[in-house]
Structure formats: structure tokens, C-alpha cells
mmCIF file of C-alpha atoms and ligand atoms in Angstrom:
data_model
loop_
_atom_site.group_PDB
_atom_site.id
_atom_site.type_symbol
_atom_site.label_atom_id
_atom_site.label_comp_id
_atom_site.label_asym_id
_atom_site.label_seq_id
_atom_site.Cartn_x
_atom_site.Cartn_y
_atom_site.Cartn_z
ATOM 1 C CA MET D 1 88.485 125.040 96.693
ATOM 2 C CA GLU D 2 88.180 126.686 100.306
ATOM 3 C CA TRP D 3 85.829 124.010 101.244
ATOM 4 C CA CYS D 4 88.436 121.261 100.183
ATOM 5 C CA ARG D 5 91.047 122.993 102.353
ATOM 6 C CA TRP D 6 88.650 122.977 105.299
ATOM 7 C CA LEU D 7 87.756 119.160 104.820
ATOM 8 C CA PRO D 8 90.013 117.062 107.173
ATOM 9 C CA LYS D 9 92.206 114.877 104.947
ATOM 10 C CA ILE D 10 94.453 111.809 105.234
ATOM 11 C CA GLU D 11 97.793 111.752 103.189
ATOM 12 C CA LEU D 12 99.100 108.275 102.714
ATOM 13 C CA HIS D 13 101.279 108.776 99.673
ATOM 14 C CA ALA D 14 103.871 111.668 100.025
ATOM 15 C CA HIS D 15 107.547 111.533 99.291
ATOM 16 C CA LEU D 16 109.564 113.687 101.583
ATOM 17 C CA ASN D 17 111.967 114.976 98.821
ATOM 18 C CA GLY D 18 108.972 115.455 96.605
ATOM 19 C CA SER D 19 107.461 117.812 99.046
ATOM 20 C CA ILE D 20 110.214 120.398 99.140
ATOM 21 C CA ARG D 21 109.128 124.053 98.547
ATOM 22 C CA ASP D 22 110.651 125.558 95.520
ATOM 23 C CA SER D 23 111.879 128.581 97.643
ATOM 24 C CA THR D 24 113.690 126.169 99.982
ATOM 25 C CA LEU D 25 115.391 124.235 97.007
ATOM 26 C CA LEU D 26 116.590 127.643 95.425
ATOM 27 C CA GLU D 27 117.951 128.656 98.910
ATOM 28 C CA LEU D 28 119.833 125.322 99.104
ATOM 29 C CA ALA D 29 121.027 125.798 95.670
ATOM 30 C CA LYS D 30 122.337 129.247 96.310
ATOM 31 C CA ILE D 31 124.398 127.866 99.267
ATOM 32 C CA LEU D 32 125.998 125.292 97.052
ATOM 33 C CA ASP D 33 126.594 127.825 94.482
ATOM 34 C CA ASP D 34 128.528 129.924 97.029
ATOM 35 C CA LYS D 35 130.674 126.890 97.777
ATOM 36 C CA ASN D 36 131.246 126.512 93.922
ATOM 37 C CA VAL D 37 129.562 122.931 94.068
ATOM 38 C CA ILE D 38 126.960 124.036 91.333
ATOM 39 C CA VAL D 39 126.147 126.914 89.112
ATOM 40 C CA PHE D 40 122.832 128.543 90.395
ATOM 41 C CA SER D 41 121.844 129.695 87.017
ATOM 42 C CA ASP D 42 122.000 126.160 85.759
ATOM 43 C CA VAL D 43 119.693 124.840 88.441
ATOM 44 C CA GLU D 44 117.139 127.756 88.740
ATOM 45 C CA HIS D 45 115.107 126.998 85.509
ATOM 46 C CA VAL D 46 115.236 123.200 86.281
ATOM 47 C CA VAL D 47 113.593 123.912 89.677
ATOM 48 C CA LEU D 48 111.025 126.255 88.406
ATOM 49 C CA LYS D 49 110.007 124.163 85.443
ATOM 50 C CA ALA D 50 106.183 123.567 85.612
ATOM 51 C CA ASP D 51 105.541 120.166 84.034
ATOM 52 C CA ARG D 52 107.850 117.134 83.793
ATOM 53 C CA SER D 53 107.441 113.716 82.248
ATOM 54 C CA LEU D 54 108.095 110.748 84.514
ATOM 55 C CA ARG D 55 111.655 110.390 83.163
ATOM 56 C CA GLU D 56 112.335 114.173 83.902
ATOM 57 C CA CYS D 57 110.998 113.780 87.500
ATOM 58 C CA PHE D 58 113.717 111.279 88.198
ATOM 59 C CA THR D 59 116.380 113.533 86.843
ATOM 60 C CA MET D 60 115.105 116.197 89.070
ATOM 61 C CA PHE D 61 114.968 113.734 92.089
ATOM 62 C CA ASP D 62 118.854 113.264 91.479
ATOM 63 C CA LEU D 63 119.164 117.152 91.469
ATOM 64 C CA ILE D 64 117.131 117.405 94.673
ATOM 65 C CA HIS D 65 119.312 114.835 96.397
ATOM 66 C CA LEU D 66 122.348 116.798 95.340
ATOM 67 C CA LEU D 67 120.965 119.916 96.730
ATOM 68 C CA ALA D 68 119.288 118.674 99.883
ATOM 69 C CA THR D 69 120.881 115.580 101.315
ATOM 70 C CA ASP D 70 122.703 116.712 104.437
ATOM 71 C CA HIS D 71 121.366 116.353 107.909
ATOM 72 C CA LYS D 72 120.623 119.934 108.291
ATOM 73 C CA ALA D 73 118.788 120.417 105.038
ATOM 74 C CA ILE D 74 116.798 117.073 105.719
ATOM 75 C CA ARG D 75 115.625 118.437 109.030
ATOM 76 C CA ARG D 76 114.430 121.505 107.499
ATOM 77 C CA ILE D 77 112.708 119.775 104.701
ATOM 78 C CA ALA D 78 110.865 117.475 106.911
ATOM 79 C CA LYS D 79 109.863 120.360 109.278
ATOM 80 C CA GLU D 80 108.454 122.294 106.273
ATOM 81 C CA ALA D 81 106.732 119.465 104.859
ATOM 82 C CA VAL D 82 104.697 118.679 107.931
ATOM 83 C CA GLU D 83 103.961 122.393 108.278
ATOM 84 C CA ASP D 84 102.622 122.524 104.773
ATOM 85 C CA PHE D 85 100.415 119.387 105.020
ATOM 86 C CA ALA D 86 99.032 120.611 108.222
ATOM 87 C CA ALA D 87 98.078 123.939 106.714
ATOM 88 C CA GLU D 88 96.117 122.097 104.290
ATOM 89 C CA ASN D 89 94.249 120.464 107.240
ATOM 90 C CA VAL D 90 95.891 117.185 106.758
ATOM 91 C CA ILE D 91 95.258 115.441 109.976
ATOM 92 C CA TYR D 92 97.128 112.170 109.467
ATOM 93 C CA LEU D 93 100.324 111.983 107.352
ATOM 94 C CA GLU D 94 102.299 108.897 106.354
ATOM 95 C CA LEU D 95 105.525 110.676 104.926
ATOM 96 C CA ARG D 96 107.799 108.258 103.057
ATOM 97 C CA THR D 97 111.497 108.794 102.447
ATOM 98 C CA THR D 98 114.447 106.752 101.254
ATOM 99 C CA PRO D 99 117.148 106.451 103.972
ATOM 100 C CA LYS D 100 120.421 107.534 102.298
ATOM 101 C CA LYS D 101 124.012 106.762 103.105
ATOM 102 C CA ASN D 102 126.924 109.150 102.364
ATOM 103 C CA ASP D 103 130.192 108.515 103.956
ATOM 104 C CA SER D 104 131.697 111.826 102.892
ATOM 105 C CA ILE D 105 129.371 113.685 105.206
ATOM 106 C CA GLY D 106 129.139 110.870 107.867
ATOM 107 C CA MET D 107 125.521 110.136 106.867
ATOM 108 C CA THR D 108 124.265 106.646 107.595
ATOM 109 C CA LYS D 109 120.747 105.411 106.856
ATOM 110 C CA ARG D 110 119.900 105.643 110.496
ATOM 111 C CA SER D 111 121.354 109.282 110.906
ATOM 112 C CA TYR D 112 119.278 110.222 107.811
ATOM 113 C CA VAL D 113 116.202 109.005 109.372
ATOM 114 C CA GLU D 114 116.982 110.513 112.727
ATOM 115 C CA ALA D 115 117.418 113.863 111.018
ATOM 116 C CA VAL D 116 113.955 113.534 109.235
ATOM 117 C CA ILE D 117 112.513 112.714 112.780
ATOM 118 C CA ALA D 118 114.358 115.700 114.339
ATOM 119 C CA GLY D 119 112.634 117.925 111.719
ATOM 120 C CA ILE D 120 109.349 116.482 112.306
ATOM 121 C CA GLU D 121 109.582 117.117 116.233
ATOM 122 C CA SER D 122 110.818 120.719 115.516
ATOM 123 C CA VAL D 123 107.537 121.700 113.986
ATOM 124 C CA GLU D 124 105.992 124.658 115.786
ATOM 125 C CA THR D 125 102.908 125.651 113.852
ATOM 126 C CA VAL D 126 100.760 122.770 114.930
ATOM 127 C CA LYS D 127 100.885 120.049 117.547
ATOM 128 C CA VAL D 128 102.369 116.953 116.036
ATOM 129 C CA GLU D 129 101.540 113.658 117.411
ATOM 130 C CA PHE D 130 104.365 111.524 116.224
ATOM 131 C CA ILE D 131 105.320 108.915 118.952
ATOM 132 C CA PRO D 132 102.318 108.036 120.831
ATOM 133 C CA SER D 133 103.942 105.592 123.348
ATOM 134 C CA ASP D 134 106.287 108.324 124.648
ATOM 135 C CA GLU D 135 103.937 110.452 126.567
ATOM 136 C CA ASN D 136 106.732 112.054 128.697
ATOM 137 C CA THR D 137 108.458 113.595 125.685
ATOM 138 C CA LYS D 138 105.367 115.055 124.216
ATOM 139 C CA LYS D 139 105.491 118.751 123.622
ATOM 140 C CA PRO D 140 102.812 121.094 125.180
ATOM 141 C CA ILE D 141 99.841 121.762 122.820
ATOM 142 C CA LYS D 142 100.621 124.846 120.760
ATOM 143 C CA THR D 143 97.682 126.859 119.413
ATOM 144 C CA ILE D 144 97.520 128.632 116.169
ATOM 145 C CA PRO D 145 95.112 131.485 115.266
ATOM 146 C CA ILE D 146 91.492 130.553 114.378
ATOM 147 C CA ILE D 147 91.036 131.175 110.734
ATOM 148 C CA ASP D 148 87.167 130.627 110.620
ATOM 149 C CA SER D 149 84.443 129.087 112.651
ATOM 150 C CA TYR D 150 85.146 125.569 111.419
ATOM 151 C CA GLU D 151 88.814 125.527 112.532
ATOM 152 C CA PRO D 152 89.430 123.746 115.673
ATOM 153 C CA LYS D 153 91.067 125.856 118.328
ATOM 154 C CA THR D 154 94.080 123.577 118.560
ATOM 155 C CA LYS D 155 95.396 121.998 115.335
ATOM 156 C CA LYS D 156 96.935 118.701 115.472
ATOM 157 C CA ILE D 157 98.383 116.342 113.010
ATOM 158 C CA TYR D 158 99.334 112.700 113.359
ATOM 159 C CA VAL D 159 102.499 111.931 111.499
ATOM 160 C CA ARG D 160 104.076 108.431 110.823
ATOM 161 C CA LEU D 161 107.022 107.514 108.575
ATOM 162 C CA LEU D 162 107.452 105.033 105.836
ATOM 163 C CA LEU D 163 111.038 104.041 104.925
ATOM 164 C CA SER D 164 111.333 103.626 101.150
ATOM 165 C CA ILE D 165 113.545 101.169 99.252
ATOM 166 C CA ASP D 166 114.819 102.688 96.088
ATOM 167 C CA ARG D 167 114.402 100.265 93.068
ATOM 168 C CA ARG D 168 118.124 100.995 92.306
ATOM 169 C CA GLU D 169 119.319 99.478 95.466
ATOM 170 C CA THR D 170 120.913 96.069 96.019
ATOM 171 C CA THR D 171 119.290 93.331 97.956
ATOM 172 C CA ALA D 172 121.578 94.027 100.876
ATOM 173 C CA ALA D 173 120.847 97.678 100.930
ATOM 174 C CA ALA D 174 117.068 97.122 100.728
ATOM 175 C CA LEU D 175 117.493 94.698 103.736
ATOM 176 C CA GLU D 176 119.284 97.137 105.719
ATOM 177 C CA THR D 177 116.279 99.669 105.196
ATOM 178 C CA VAL D 178 113.779 96.962 106.393
ATOM 179 C CA GLU D 179 115.875 96.085 109.508
ATOM 180 C CA LEU D 180 116.165 99.861 110.239
ATOM 181 C CA ALA D 181 112.456 100.133 109.989
ATOM 182 C CA SER D 182 111.913 97.434 112.341
ATOM 183 C CA GLU D 183 114.428 98.845 114.978
ATOM 184 C CA MET D 184 112.780 102.321 114.694
ATOM 185 C CA LYS D 185 109.220 101.166 115.123
ATOM 186 C CA ASP D 186 109.195 102.875 118.502
ATOM 187 C CA SER D 187 110.368 106.047 116.969
ATOM 188 C CA GLY D 188 107.525 106.851 114.517
ATOM 189 C CA VAL D 189 108.483 104.447 111.598
ATOM 190 C CA ILE D 190 105.501 102.466 110.676
ATOM 191 C CA GLY D 191 106.065 100.495 107.352
ATOM 192 C CA ILE D 192 107.963 100.064 104.155
ATOM 193 C CA ASP D 193 107.480 101.509 100.698
ATOM 194 C CA LEU D 194 109.000 100.396 97.279
ATOM 195 C CA SER D 195 109.652 103.417 94.915
ATOM 196 C CA GLY D 196 112.184 104.827 92.575
ATOM 197 C CA ASN D 197 112.388 104.804 88.770
ATOM 198 C CA PRO D 198 110.006 102.108 87.543
ATOM 199 C CA ARG D 199 112.191 101.601 84.452
ATOM 200 C CA ILE D 200 115.124 100.583 86.604
ATOM 201 C CA GLY D 201 115.727 97.536 88.870
ATOM 202 C CA ASP D 202 114.111 94.201 89.128
ATOM 203 C CA TRP D 203 111.405 92.986 91.440
ATOM 204 C CA PHE D 204 113.301 89.901 92.415
ATOM 205 C CA THR D 205 116.174 92.081 93.797
ATOM 206 C CA VAL D 206 114.062 93.661 96.254
ATOM 207 C CA LEU D 207 111.795 90.710 97.084
ATOM 208 C CA PRO D 208 113.984 89.161 99.753
ATOM 209 C CA ALA D 209 113.758 92.482 101.768
ATOM 210 C CA LEU D 210 109.970 92.778 101.166
ATOM 211 C CA ASN D 211 109.537 89.160 102.479
ATOM 212 C CA ARG D 212 111.641 90.084 105.549
ATOM 213 C CA ALA D 213 109.391 93.130 106.067
ATOM 214 C CA LYS D 214 106.448 90.741 106.001
ATOM 215 C CA GLU D 215 108.242 88.456 108.609
ATOM 216 C CA LEU D 216 108.797 91.573 110.643
ATOM 217 C CA GLU D 217 104.929 92.410 110.516
ATOM 218 C CA LEU D 218 105.825 95.829 108.740
ATOM 219 C CA PRO D 219 102.946 97.056 106.625
ATOM 220 C CA ILE D 220 104.067 97.470 102.866
ATOM 221 C CA THR D 221 102.957 99.733 99.968
ATOM 222 C CA LEU D 222 104.350 99.217 96.512
ATOM 223 C CA HIS D 223 104.607 101.614 93.528
ATOM 224 C CA CYS D 224 102.726 99.339 91.170
ATOM 225 C CA GLY D 225 101.966 99.624 87.346
ATOM 226 C CA GLU D 226 103.488 103.208 86.717
ATOM 227 C CA VAL D 227 104.862 101.830 83.328
ATOM 228 C CA PRO D 228 103.579 98.879 81.456
ATOM 229 C CA ASN D 229 105.289 95.635 82.946
ATOM 230 C CA LYS D 230 102.850 92.925 83.063
ATOM 231 C CA LYS D 231 105.096 90.357 84.712
ATOM 232 C CA GLU D 232 105.993 92.758 87.620
ATOM 233 C CA ILE D 233 102.440 93.999 88.106
ATOM 234 C CA GLN D 234 101.306 90.371 88.490
ATOM 235 C CA ALA D 235 104.107 89.540 90.796
ATOM 236 C CA MET D 236 103.321 92.506 93.146
ATOM 237 C CA LEU D 237 99.596 91.779 93.160
ATOM 238 C CA GLU D 238 100.367 88.146 94.078
ATOM 239 C CA PHE D 239 102.735 89.496 96.894
ATOM 240 C CA CYS D 240 99.600 91.033 98.295
ATOM 241 C CA PRO D 241 100.840 94.165 99.987
ATOM 242 C CA GLN D 242 98.700 96.267 102.311
ATOM 243 C CA ARG D 243 98.428 99.053 99.647
ATOM 244 C CA ILE D 244 99.692 99.878 96.287
ATOM 245 C CA GLY D 245 100.312 103.256 94.736
ATOM 246 C CA HIS D 246 99.291 104.420 91.201
ATOM 247 C CA ALA D 247 98.110 101.314 89.418
ATOM 248 C CA VAL D 248 98.066 102.956 86.134
ATOM 249 C CA PHE D 249 99.189 100.390 83.567
ATOM 250 C CA LEU D 250 96.904 97.369 84.678
ATOM 251 C CA GLU D 251 95.208 95.053 81.922
ATOM 252 C CA ASP D 252 91.937 93.632 82.292
ATOM 253 C CA ASP D 253 93.010 90.520 84.037
ATOM 254 C CA GLU D 254 94.984 92.479 86.531
ATOM 255 C CA TRP D 255 92.122 94.900 87.173
ATOM 256 C CA LYS D 256 90.119 91.710 88.017
ATOM 257 C CA THR D 257 92.917 90.446 90.456
ATOM 258 C CA LEU D 258 93.057 93.932 91.990
ATOM 259 C CA LYS D 259 89.319 94.265 92.569
ATOM 260 C CA SER D 260 88.955 90.843 93.941
ATOM 261 C CA SER D 261 91.982 91.332 96.362
ATOM 262 C CA TYR D 262 90.598 94.652 97.772
ATOM 263 C CA ILE D 263 94.126 96.078 98.037
ATOM 264 C CA PRO D 264 93.691 99.722 98.597
ATOM 265 C CA VAL D 265 95.067 102.072 95.924
ATOM 266 C CA GLU D 266 96.862 105.325 96.661
ATOM 267 C CA ILE D 267 95.473 107.568 93.806
ATOM 268 C CA CYS D 268 97.773 110.374 92.691
ATOM 269 C CA LEU D 269 95.622 112.216 90.028
ATOM 270 C CA SER D 270 97.892 115.115 89.266
ATOM 271 C CA SER D 271 101.061 113.165 89.447
ATOM 272 C CA ASN D 272 99.741 110.700 86.801
ATOM 273 C CA VAL D 273 98.450 113.489 84.581
ATOM 274 C CA LYS D 274 101.455 115.755 84.844
ATOM 275 C CA THR D 275 103.901 112.974 84.143
ATOM 276 C CA ARG D 276 101.847 111.901 81.205
ATOM 277 C CA CYS D 277 101.073 108.585 82.443
ATOM 278 C CA VAL D 278 97.379 109.240 82.147
ATOM 279 C CA PRO D 279 96.334 111.539 79.193
ATOM 280 C CA SER D 280 93.905 113.654 81.249
ATOM 281 C CA TYR D 281 91.832 113.809 84.562
ATOM 282 C CA ASP D 282 88.847 112.578 82.719
ATOM 283 C CA ASP D 283 90.699 109.536 81.584
ATOM 284 C CA HIS D 284 91.908 108.712 85.069
ATOM 285 C CA HIS D 285 91.118 105.113 86.461
ATOM 286 C CA PHE D 286 89.915 106.750 89.719
ATOM 287 C CA ILE D 287 86.378 106.861 88.602
ATOM 288 C CA ASP D 288 86.318 103.194 87.508
ATOM 289 C CA LEU D 289 87.704 102.157 91.108
ATOM 290 C CA TYR D 290 85.432 104.684 92.808
ATOM 291 C CA ASN D 291 82.314 103.413 90.897
ATOM 292 C CA ALA D 292 83.329 99.720 91.777
ATOM 293 C CA LYS D 293 83.767 100.872 95.399
ATOM 294 C CA HIS D 294 87.218 99.732 95.514
ATOM 295 C CA PRO D 295 89.246 100.948 98.473
ATOM 296 C CA LEU D 296 91.122 104.110 97.464
ATOM 297 C CA VAL D 297 92.673 107.141 98.940
ATOM 298 C CA LEU D 298 93.502 110.457 97.156
ATOM 299 C CA CYS D 299 97.159 111.509 97.586
ATOM 300 C CA THR D 300 99.615 113.981 96.339
ATOM 301 C CA ASP D 301 102.628 111.918 95.652
ATOM 302 C CA ASP D 302 105.130 114.816 95.225
ATOM 303 C CA PRO D 303 103.432 118.225 96.109
ATOM 304 C CA GLY D 304 106.518 120.099 95.745
ATOM 305 C CA MET D 305 107.460 118.624 92.508
ATOM 306 C CA PHE D 306 104.243 119.131 90.951
ATOM 307 C CA SER D 307 103.226 122.384 92.706
ATOM 308 C CA ILE D 308 100.023 120.814 94.239
ATOM 309 C CA SER D 309 98.287 120.175 97.328
ATOM 310 C CA LEU D 310 96.093 117.581 98.793
ATOM 311 C CA SER D 311 93.098 120.006 98.942
ATOM 312 C CA ARG D 312 93.523 120.595 95.191
ATOM 313 C CA GLU D 313 93.436 116.926 94.419
ATOM 314 C CA TYR D 314 90.089 116.674 96.226
ATOM 315 C CA TYR D 315 88.842 119.789 94.238
ATOM 316 C CA ILE D 316 90.028 118.257 90.999
ATOM 317 C CA ALA D 317 88.176 114.829 91.834
ATOM 318 C CA ALA D 318 84.914 116.888 92.587
ATOM 319 C CA LYS D 319 85.141 118.975 89.429
ATOM 320 C CA THR D 320 86.307 116.266 87.092
ATOM 321 C CA PHE D 321 83.893 113.436 88.300
ATOM 322 C CA GLY D 322 81.056 115.480 89.744
ATOM 323 C CA LEU D 323 81.439 114.375 93.305
ATOM 324 C CA THR D 324 79.253 116.046 96.024
ATOM 325 C CA LYS D 325 80.710 117.368 99.347
ATOM 326 C CA ALA D 326 79.113 114.646 101.171
ATOM 327 C CA GLN D 327 80.865 112.080 98.747
ATOM 328 C CA LEU D 328 84.166 113.947 99.159
ATOM 329 C CA HIS D 329 83.713 113.753 102.951
ATOM 330 C CA GLU D 330 82.959 110.183 102.917
ATOM 331 C CA MET D 331 85.934 109.361 100.684
ATOM 332 C CA ALA D 332 88.373 111.289 102.906
ATOM 333 C CA MET D 333 86.908 109.541 106.034
ATOM 334 C CA GLU D 334 87.173 106.036 104.382
ATOM 335 C CA ALA D 335 90.939 106.590 104.214
ATOM 336 C CA ILE D 336 90.986 105.853 108.006
ATOM 337 C CA THR D 337 90.539 102.212 107.132
ATOM 338 C CA TYR D 338 93.673 102.178 105.140
ATOM 339 C CA VAL D 339 96.248 104.017 107.479
ATOM 340 C CA PHE D 340 99.053 101.847 108.877
ATOM 341 C CA ALA D 341 98.632 103.441 112.386
ATOM 342 C CA ASP D 342 97.046 101.492 115.319
ATOM 343 C CA HIS D 343 93.501 101.326 116.467
ATOM 344 C CA LYS D 344 93.729 104.203 119.009
ATOM 345 C CA VAL D 345 94.803 106.538 116.105
ATOM 346 C CA LYS D 346 92.104 105.444 113.935
ATOM 347 C CA LYS D 347 89.473 106.103 116.648
ATOM 348 C CA ALA D 348 90.869 109.633 117.254
ATOM 349 C CA LEU D 349 90.607 110.331 113.468
ATOM 350 C CA GLU D 350 87.120 108.934 113.228
ATOM 351 C CA GLU D 351 86.142 111.469 116.024
ATOM 352 C CA ILE D 352 87.545 114.295 113.974
ATOM 353 C CA PHE D 353 85.564 113.313 110.931
ATOM 354 C CA LYS D 354 82.345 112.767 112.830
ATOM 355 C CA ASP D 355 82.767 116.312 114.129
ATOM 356 C CA SER D 356 83.178 117.714 110.747
ATOM 357 C CA GLU D 357 80.344 115.710 109.426
ATOM 358 C CA ARG D 358 78.063 117.470 111.788
ATOM 359 C CA LYS D 359 79.175 120.899 110.149
ATOM 360 C CA LEU D 360 78.425 119.601 106.791
ATOM 361 C CA THR D 361 74.715 120.104 107.009
HETATM 362 P P1 LIG H 401 112.872 110.666 99.078
HETATM 363 O O1 LIG H 401 112.722 109.289 99.226
HETATM 364 O O2 LIG H 401 114.232 111.058 98.618
HETATM 365 O O3 LIG H 401 112.393 111.552 100.181
HETATM 366 O O4 LIG H 401 111.891 111.200 97.950
HETATM 367 C C1 LIG H 401 112.195 111.128 96.593
HETATM 368 C C2 LIG H 401 112.213 109.654 95.965
HETATM 369 O O5 LIG H 401 110.973 109.219 95.976
HETATM 370 C C3 LIG H 401 112.584 109.705 94.377
HETATM 371 O O6 LIG H 401 114.047 109.615 94.385
HETATM 372 C C4 LIG H 401 112.030 108.377 93.980
HETATM 373 O O7 LIG H 401 112.734 107.145 94.569
HETATM 374 C C5 LIG H 401 110.725 108.263 94.948
HETATM 375 N N1 LIG H 401 109.724 108.844 94.147
HETATM 376 C C6 LIG H 401 109.103 110.135 94.264
HETATM 377 N N2 LIG H 401 107.961 110.208 93.400
HETATM 378 C C7 LIG H 401 107.940 108.932 92.786
HETATM 379 C C8 LIG H 401 106.929 108.531 91.736
HETATM 380 O O8 LIG H 401 106.012 109.191 91.280
HETATM 381 N N3 LIG H 401 107.207 107.260 91.423
HETATM 382 C C9 LIG H 401 108.208 106.362 92.025
HETATM 383 N N4 LIG H 401 108.361 105.231 91.471
HETATM 384 N N5 LIG H 401 109.127 106.841 92.838
HETATM 385 C C10 LIG H 401 108.848 108.121 93.287
#
């Protein structure tokens, strides 16, 4: 496990509000209890529950959004999420979040995203490379203590944002998110995600927004096949996004389409097992895709919600499927190909992996 923590890693599928520390959620709940908005004891056991079905996860997200969606809380959550990923030696993070609007507290989708950005920029435990073009505003490199001989003297994490469209949203609201992503391209926003309860909403409601994202040349990743829905899975694969997440409930013909399309899959082992979408790690489709040399990347999905880390996901993959350190390193490095960031960032990531490869032998 320690080795998996040392391994440089790329995280491409992590939801901001699924990455909240339990301790932070409980603190935020206490504040709302003091204001008589909620009763803390009603919330505490829900936050600390270990395993949740997919349905229960979405109930939990509604609670998280109640507890955590003001500008101050969002800044804090974004800061802590980046700190936590960096502590796991994640060197490139695409964090995704759904811009939220709440007139009662003066929150617009833009001000929500600005709060996320402010949080990311306030990280102090690691150097954050967030907006590459803006050299003048870059913070000085901060150093953190050297933990062992493998640790670089200065830790650095590249962070980019994906704006999520929630499947509950109207076409107009989804379009607003896409336009916002385009307007904020120079502020660290790099692409679009489609997520939200897979049992709610309709592909054709969000399709105009996703087509607009294509027109604007925003890379797209879709949550695909979390529940059996043949028509939608086929439509998503036909849409040909840059990446898909999960890909659990594909049937034989969809597997064929996926494999011939080479669409990279964001694999979320623990999320799929804990939400009971996949019966066990041994039964996970990861190994079929891995053996077929299909493009894939290990991800956490919601590390706070599931009490997991990306290092642990690598460890589980190694233990379950008998992967060697060299195979894990190769898989982690391969993820560079699927990041949405530009060539310059990819080159820098390659250097980090090449350096760590030398220390493998
Ligand atoms: P947020 O976008 O508020 O930062 O992160 C939480 C949101 O991400 C949830 O409300 C949900 O829309 C989405 N999300 C998180 N985990 C999952 C997942 O496993 N599947 C799907 N479809 N959506 C998810």
C-alpha cells in the first residue's frame, strides 16, 4: 500500500462534493444545527454510514448540498480536496463539480465556480499548477517536508476543472453550464461532464448542451452504463465522447462498440462495488478491458463518500488481479494520454513518470 501511495498518479474522475472529508461535513452540520436549520444528531449517523447503495448515495448528495453549498464552504471543500489528492501523490487532478445556483444566498453558477477556484488557489501544502497561461499570478513554490528518499523536494499538483451537468437539469440550465465552461477556459476549466442520478433525466434533454460543448471544442466525459439502459448507452457511445465513466451495464454488442471506438474508460472499482453495481472486485469489468488493452484509468469517483483513496484503488487492482509494480506504473503513466490538458502538461507529467520509473528497479 505504501508503494501505491508513492506511485505518481493521475485522477480523472473525482466529484468535488464526493471528496469532502467526513470531519468537514460534520463541522458544517454543527454550524447549521446552531442556526436551527438541521438537527445534528439526525445527520451524524447518515454522514458516518460506511456503505451506501447507488440510490442512497444520491440521497446523501442532497444532504451534502444542503450542508455545503455556500461560497465559504465550497472554498474550503475545494482546498481540502486538492490537499488530500496531493497527499496521495496525485500529480494531475481533473476535479469535476456541478455549478449551482441559489438566489437566496446570491449564488450564481459563475460565483460557485469562482469559489471553487478560490479554494484551489488557496492551497498551501503543495504547489498548485492551475492556470498555466497566467505566469504573473503564480504563487512562489512552497516546499513540504521530505517524507522518504523517493519524495521530490517540491511537491506539485496540476489541477483542472470539469463542469458537470446534472441529469436533473433542463436543457437551458445545461446550456448555461456549457457556455460558462467555455467562458472560463482561461481560468482552469477544461471540459464537461454529464453526471447525476442515472435513473433520472433523459439523454435527449442534455444532448443540445453536449452538442454545443462539441462545437466549442470542450472535451466531454459521460457517466455511461451505471444502470441497465441499452438505448441510452448506445446513444452515448454513438455520441463518441472523449472519455466515459463506469461502463458497468454494457451488453455484448455495446462492449464491441466500445472496444472498437477506443473511448477511454474511467474505472471506479470501489465505487462500483460499494454501490452494489458490481457484485465484487473479482467480478469487475476492469480486467476484461485491461486484458483487451483498452484505454482505461483508475479513479476514485467519490473518495469522501466511500472513504477511499486513489492509492488504495491501485492497491486493490494489484491485489485482486495480480498486477505487478511495473504494470501498475505503466497503467498510471498511460493515463497521461487521456488527460484533457495540453501537450505541455502531458510532457511535464511524462518527465515525472520517467523519473519514478528509474526508481522502480
Ligand atoms: P458536485 O457536482 O456537487 O461537486 O458532486 C456531487 C454530484 O456529483 C452528485 O450530486 C452527482 O450529481 C454527481 N455524482 C457523484 N458521484 C456520482 C456517481 O457515482 N454517479 C453519477 N451518475 N453521478 C455522481
